């Protein structure tokens, strides 16, 4: 167990990228957006847990289920927290930059956002591509980056800092329900697929000397590990879509009509009434 707890993978590119993103963010925000700052920093911390903690070593070397946990952390926690953390004024300023405006335009189209995210998730779980990423660090980094980028785009129509860029209540609920179904369907396929879908996990190289612990004491045979990974996506992903669904319903309950006031201005609008 101690070997697992010590198995941090302090990948310089991850640490540098996270630090650079945090520095750029802190340079852009103003002090009055502290709540958004908390969300953004929490998103970065989730990224670090997913990519440099022992979860990463277990995912790379031993357990398919750890790899699925890593993916869920990136797409269902880190990505939405980063979106929530963007202040409206920073977003408006970014829209003056043409590439950012083009990306924002794509993110505002739910069909594009949905297809990019769910398509990317499914594509990287095709055995040939998944196994190739396990054997190539650069390709593996691209995999994680595409997950993060496409799911930031996915969450934008729901959590955009500009309320006028968010989907209406009915469309948002349908969007989230469709995503939950797509995520669960992939989880079902992985849960019931024959063991050995990803051969690297059948007889992993025991670099940390923990394979007996995982296989014998924890009972994570290759078959059980693959089933657990599928269940993490199938069952564990449910709450991640339920929370934003409740958020959408709460917005509708507060204001059944279009929610046109930015969230940061809501208290002021309430006081004015």
Short mmCIF file of C-alpha atoms in Angstrom, two decimals:
data_model
loop_
_atom_site.label_atom_id
_atom_site.label_comp_id
_atom_site.label_asym_id
_atom_site.label_seq_id
_atom_site.Cartn_x
_atom_site.Cartn_y
_atom_site.Cartn_z
CA UNK A 1 0.00 0.00 0.00
CA UNK A 2 2.89 2.37 0.80
CA UNK A 3 4.24 1.81 -2.70
CA UNK A 4 0.92 3.01 -4.15
CA UNK A 5 0.83 6.12 -1.96
CA UNK A 6 4.38 7.01 -3.01
CA UNK A 7 3.66 6.48 -6.72
CA UNK A 8 3.29 10.12 -7.73
CA UNK A 9 4.15 10.89 -11.34
CA UNK A 10 5.43 14.46 -11.26
CA UNK A 11 5.32 14.90 -15.03
CA UNK A 12 6.97 18.30 -15.79
CA UNK A 13 4.65 19.10 -18.69
CA UNK A 14 1.57 18.63 -16.48
CA UNK A 15 3.02 20.70 -13.64
CA UNK A 16 4.22 23.46 -15.96
CA UNK A 17 0.96 23.53 -17.91
CA UNK A 18 -1.10 23.73 -14.72
CA UNK A 19 1.10 26.48 -13.28
CA UNK A 20 0.95 28.46 -16.54
CA UNK A 21 -2.83 28.14 -16.68
CA UNK A 22 -3.14 29.29 -13.07
CA UNK A 23 -0.81 32.25 -13.66
CA UNK A 24 -2.74 33.34 -16.75
CA UNK A 25 -6.01 33.02 -14.87
CA UNK A 26 -4.86 35.00 -11.82
CA UNK A 27 -3.52 37.69 -14.12
CA UNK A 28 -6.89 38.03 -15.84
CA UNK A 29 -9.36 38.03 -12.98
CA UNK A 30 -10.37 40.78 -10.60
CA UNK A 31 -10.70 40.42 -6.87
CA UNK A 32 -14.51 40.48 -6.86
CA UNK A 33 -14.77 37.14 -8.64
CA UNK A 34 -13.40 35.06 -5.78
CA UNK A 35 -16.14 32.44 -5.99
CA UNK A 36 -15.25 31.78 -9.59
CA UNK A 37 -11.57 31.69 -8.65
CA UNK A 38 -12.30 28.97 -6.10
CA UNK A 39 -14.01 26.90 -8.81
CA UNK A 40 -11.15 27.39 -11.27
CA UNK A 41 -8.45 26.48 -8.73
CA UNK A 42 -10.51 23.45 -7.68
CA UNK A 43 -10.58 22.39 -11.34
CA UNK A 44 -6.80 22.66 -11.52
CA UNK A 45 -6.43 20.61 -8.33
CA UNK A 46 -8.67 17.89 -9.76
CA UNK A 47 -6.47 17.89 -12.88
CA UNK A 48 -3.39 17.36 -10.72
CA UNK A 49 -5.03 14.54 -8.78
CA UNK A 50 -5.94 12.87 -12.07
CA UNK A 51 -2.60 13.35 -13.79
CA UNK A 52 0.20 13.27 -11.20
CA UNK A 53 -1.16 11.42 -8.15
CA UNK A 54 -0.91 7.62 -7.70
CA UNK A 55 -4.13 7.41 -9.73
CA UNK A 56 -2.01 8.14 -12.81
CA UNK A 57 0.56 5.43 -12.09
CA UNK A 58 -2.16 2.86 -11.38
CA UNK A 59 -3.93 3.88 -14.59
CA UNK A 60 -0.78 3.69 -16.72
CA UNK A 61 0.65 0.47 -15.31
CA UNK A 62 -1.96 -1.67 -13.60
CA UNK A 63 -5.68 -0.91 -13.59
CA UNK A 64 -8.22 -0.13 -16.27
CA UNK A 65 -10.57 1.00 -13.49
CA UNK A 66 -8.01 3.58 -12.33
CA UNK A 67 -7.79 4.82 -15.92
CA UNK A 68 -11.57 5.24 -16.05
CA UNK A 69 -11.48 7.11 -12.72
CA UNK A 70 -8.82 9.37 -14.20
CA UNK A 71 -10.98 10.09 -17.24
CA UNK A 72 -14.06 10.78 -15.11
CA UNK A 73 -12.09 13.24 -12.98
CA UNK A 74 -10.99 15.13 -16.09
CA UNK A 75 -14.27 15.27 -18.01
CA UNK A 76 -16.89 15.37 -15.25
CA UNK A 77 -15.13 17.37 -12.53
CA UNK A 78 -12.13 19.33 -13.81
CA UNK A 79 -13.74 20.52 -17.07
CA UNK A 80 -16.99 21.92 -15.59
CA UNK A 81 -15.11 23.54 -12.69
CA UNK A 82 -12.81 25.33 -15.15
CA UNK A 83 -15.84 26.60 -17.08
CA UNK A 84 -17.55 27.83 -13.90
CA UNK A 85 -14.33 29.59 -12.96
CA UNK A 86 -14.24 31.87 -16.02
CA UNK A 87 -15.42 35.41 -15.10
CA UNK A 88 -17.83 37.03 -17.61
CA UNK A 89 -15.55 40.00 -18.26
CA UNK A 90 -12.59 37.71 -19.05
CA UNK A 91 -14.78 35.76 -21.47
CA UNK A 92 -15.95 38.93 -23.20
CA UNK A 93 -12.37 40.13 -23.53
CA UNK A 94 -11.29 36.77 -24.95
CA UNK A 95 -14.00 36.99 -27.61
CA UNK A 96 -12.07 39.86 -29.20
CA UNK A 97 -9.39 37.31 -30.16
CA UNK A 98 -10.48 35.60 -33.37
CA UNK A 99 -9.46 32.00 -32.51
CA UNK A 100 -11.22 32.27 -29.13
CA UNK A 101 -14.31 33.71 -30.83
CA UNK A 102 -14.36 30.79 -33.29
CA UNK A 103 -14.03 28.29 -30.45
CA UNK A 104 -16.77 30.07 -28.49
CA UNK A 105 -19.03 29.97 -31.53
CA UNK A 106 -18.58 26.19 -31.75
CA UNK A 107 -19.17 25.82 -28.02
CA UNK A 108 -22.47 27.69 -28.31
CA UNK A 109 -23.80 25.11 -30.76
CA UNK A 110 -24.99 22.18 -28.65
CA UNK A 111 -24.87 19.70 -31.52
CA UNK A 112 -21.20 20.44 -32.16
CA UNK A 113 -20.30 20.49 -28.46
CA UNK A 114 -22.12 17.21 -27.80
CA UNK A 115 -20.64 15.42 -30.81
CA UNK A 116 -17.08 16.59 -30.11
CA UNK A 117 -17.14 15.45 -26.50
CA UNK A 118 -18.99 12.15 -26.78
CA UNK A 119 -17.24 11.30 -30.04
CA UNK A 120 -13.81 11.97 -28.52
CA UNK A 121 -14.65 9.87 -25.46
CA UNK A 122 -15.81 6.94 -27.57
CA UNK A 123 -12.92 7.22 -30.05
CA UNK A 124 -10.21 7.00 -27.39
CA UNK A 125 -11.80 3.81 -26.02
CA UNK A 126 -11.46 1.99 -29.33
CA UNK A 127 -8.96 -0.74 -28.33
CA UNK A 128 -6.38 0.04 -31.04
CA UNK A 129 -6.21 3.72 -30.11
CA UNK A 130 -6.48 3.14 -26.36
CA UNK A 131 -3.66 0.58 -26.40
CA UNK A 132 -1.51 2.84 -28.59
CA UNK A 133 -1.90 5.68 -26.07
CA UNK A 134 -0.86 3.39 -23.20
CA UNK A 135 2.38 2.65 -25.03
CA UNK A 136 3.22 6.22 -26.09
CA UNK A 137 3.52 9.03 -23.53
CA UNK A 138 3.11 11.77 -26.13
CA UNK A 139 -0.06 10.21 -27.54
CA UNK A 140 -1.32 9.66 -24.01
CA UNK A 141 -0.84 13.36 -23.25
CA UNK A 142 -2.78 14.21 -26.42
CA UNK A 143 -5.58 11.91 -25.24
CA UNK A 144 -5.90 13.70 -21.92
CA UNK A 145 -5.67 17.12 -23.54
CA UNK A 146 -8.43 16.31 -26.04
CA UNK A 147 -10.64 15.01 -23.23
CA UNK A 148 -10.19 18.23 -21.29
CA UNK A 149 -10.69 20.58 -24.27
CA UNK A 150 -13.71 18.81 -25.75
CA UNK A 151 -15.45 18.55 -22.40
CA UNK A 152 -14.82 22.21 -21.60
CA UNK A 153 -16.65 22.82 -24.88
CA UNK A 154 -19.32 20.30 -23.86
CA UNK A 155 -20.05 22.04 -20.55
CA UNK A 156 -20.09 25.53 -22.08
CA UNK A 157 -23.76 25.53 -23.21
CA UNK A 158 -24.76 24.63 -19.65
CA UNK A 159 -22.31 26.64 -17.52
CA UNK A 160 -21.23 29.53 -19.75
CA UNK A 161 -20.33 32.69 -17.79
CA UNK A 162 -22.73 34.60 -20.03
CA UNK A 163 -26.30 33.44 -19.30
CA UNK A 164 -27.47 34.48 -22.78
CA UNK A 165 -25.07 31.87 -24.20
CA UNK A 166 -26.58 29.03 -22.17
CA UNK A 167 -29.23 26.63 -23.41
CA UNK A 168 -32.82 27.15 -22.32
CA UNK A 169 -34.21 24.89 -19.63
CA UNK A 170 -35.81 22.27 -21.87
CA UNK A 171 -32.89 22.08 -24.27
CA UNK A 172 -30.38 21.91 -21.40
CA UNK A 173 -32.23 19.03 -19.75
CA UNK A 174 -32.39 17.12 -23.04
CA UNK A 175 -28.69 17.82 -23.69
CA UNK A 176 -27.64 16.49 -20.27
CA UNK A 177 -29.92 13.46 -20.52
CA UNK A 178 -28.48 12.55 -23.93
CA UNK A 179 -24.93 12.88 -22.58
CA UNK A 180 -25.73 10.74 -19.56
CA UNK A 181 -27.16 8.05 -21.85
CA UNK A 182 -24.12 8.15 -24.15
CA UNK A 183 -21.75 7.91 -21.18
CA UNK A 184 -23.73 5.03 -19.66
CA UNK A 185 -23.90 3.18 -22.97
CA UNK A 186 -20.12 3.22 -23.29
CA UNK A 187 -19.87 2.06 -19.68
CA UNK A 188 -22.26 -0.84 -20.36
CA UNK A 189 -20.19 -1.94 -23.37
CA UNK A 190 -16.98 -1.88 -21.31
CA UNK A 191 -18.58 -3.68 -18.36
CA UNK A 192 -19.83 -6.62 -20.39
CA UNK A 193 -17.01 -6.86 -22.93
CA UNK A 194 -14.81 -9.94 -22.77
CA UNK A 195 -11.72 -9.57 -20.56
CA UNK A 196 -8.63 -8.57 -22.46
CA UNK A 197 -10.18 -5.72 -24.40
CA UNK A 198 -7.08 -3.78 -23.37
CA UNK A 199 -4.28 -6.40 -23.20
CA UNK A 200 -1.83 -4.22 -21.23
CA UNK A 201 -3.90 -4.86 -18.09
CA UNK A 202 -3.92 -8.68 -18.41
CA UNK A 203 -0.35 -9.19 -17.17
CA UNK A 204 1.07 -5.75 -16.29
CA UNK A 205 4.75 -5.23 -15.61
CA UNK A 206 4.90 -4.95 -11.81
CA UNK A 207 7.19 -1.91 -11.62
CA UNK A 208 5.98 -0.96 -8.13
CA UNK A 209 5.76 -4.47 -6.71
CA UNK A 210 2.05 -4.14 -5.91
CA UNK A 211 0.46 -6.63 -8.30
CA UNK A 212 -0.13 -9.29 -5.58
CA UNK A 213 -1.87 -6.64 -3.47
CA UNK A 214 -4.15 -5.65 -6.35
CA UNK A 215 -4.90 -9.13 -7.65
CA UNK A 216 -5.02 -11.20 -4.46
CA UNK A 217 -5.84 -8.89 -1.55
CA UNK A 218 -8.06 -6.42 -3.42
CA UNK A 219 -9.50 -9.05 -5.75
CA UNK A 220 -8.91 -6.93 -8.86
CA UNK A 221 -8.37 -9.63 -11.42
CA UNK A 222 -8.18 -8.48 -15.02
CA UNK A 223 -11.87 -9.35 -15.46
CA UNK A 224 -13.02 -7.64 -12.24
CA UNK A 225 -10.89 -4.60 -13.03
CA UNK A 226 -12.46 -4.16 -16.48
CA UNK A 227 -15.96 -4.59 -15.04
CA UNK A 228 -15.24 -2.05 -12.30
CA UNK A 229 -13.95 0.42 -14.88
CA UNK A 230 -17.12 0.06 -16.92
CA UNK A 231 -19.27 0.46 -13.81
CA UNK A 232 -17.41 3.63 -12.83
CA UNK A 233 -18.43 5.15 -16.15
CA UNK A 234 -21.88 3.58 -16.25
CA UNK A 235 -23.06 4.11 -12.67
CA UNK A 236 -20.53 6.54 -11.24
CA UNK A 237 -21.07 9.09 -14.00
CA UNK A 238 -24.75 9.47 -13.12
CA UNK A 239 -24.33 11.95 -10.24
CA UNK A 240 -22.02 14.06 -12.40
CA UNK A 241 -24.90 14.71 -14.80
CA UNK A 242 -27.52 14.89 -12.04
CA UNK A 243 -25.85 17.87 -10.33
CA UNK A 244 -25.93 20.17 -13.40
CA UNK A 245 -29.46 18.96 -14.11
CA UNK A 246 -30.51 20.15 -10.66
CA UNK A 247 -28.65 23.43 -11.30
CA UNK A 248 -30.64 23.97 -14.51
CA UNK A 249 -33.89 23.26 -12.68
CA UNK A 250 -32.90 25.62 -9.87
CA UNK A 251 -32.29 28.41 -12.40
CA UNK A 252 -35.69 27.77 -13.94
CA UNK A 253 -37.32 27.79 -10.50
CA UNK A 254 -35.74 31.15 -9.64
CA UNK A 255 -36.76 32.67 -12.95
CA UNK A 256 -39.11 30.68 -15.23
CA UNK A 257 -38.39 33.15 -18.04
CA UNK A 258 -35.01 33.61 -19.78
CA UNK A 259 -32.21 34.11 -17.29
CA UNK A 260 -30.58 37.23 -18.74
CA UNK A 261 -28.66 38.59 -15.76
CA UNK A 262 -25.10 37.31 -15.31
CA UNK A 263 -24.68 35.30 -12.14
CA UNK A 264 -22.21 37.82 -10.70
CA UNK A 265 -24.85 40.53 -10.98
CA UNK A 266 -27.74 38.54 -9.54
CA UNK A 267 -27.41 39.85 -5.95
CA UNK A 268 -27.37 43.44 -7.18
CA UNK A 269 -30.47 42.83 -9.30
CA UNK A 270 -32.24 41.31 -6.31
CA UNK A 271 -31.36 44.29 -4.13
CA UNK A 272 -32.63 46.68 -6.78
CA UNK A 273 -36.03 44.99 -6.65
#
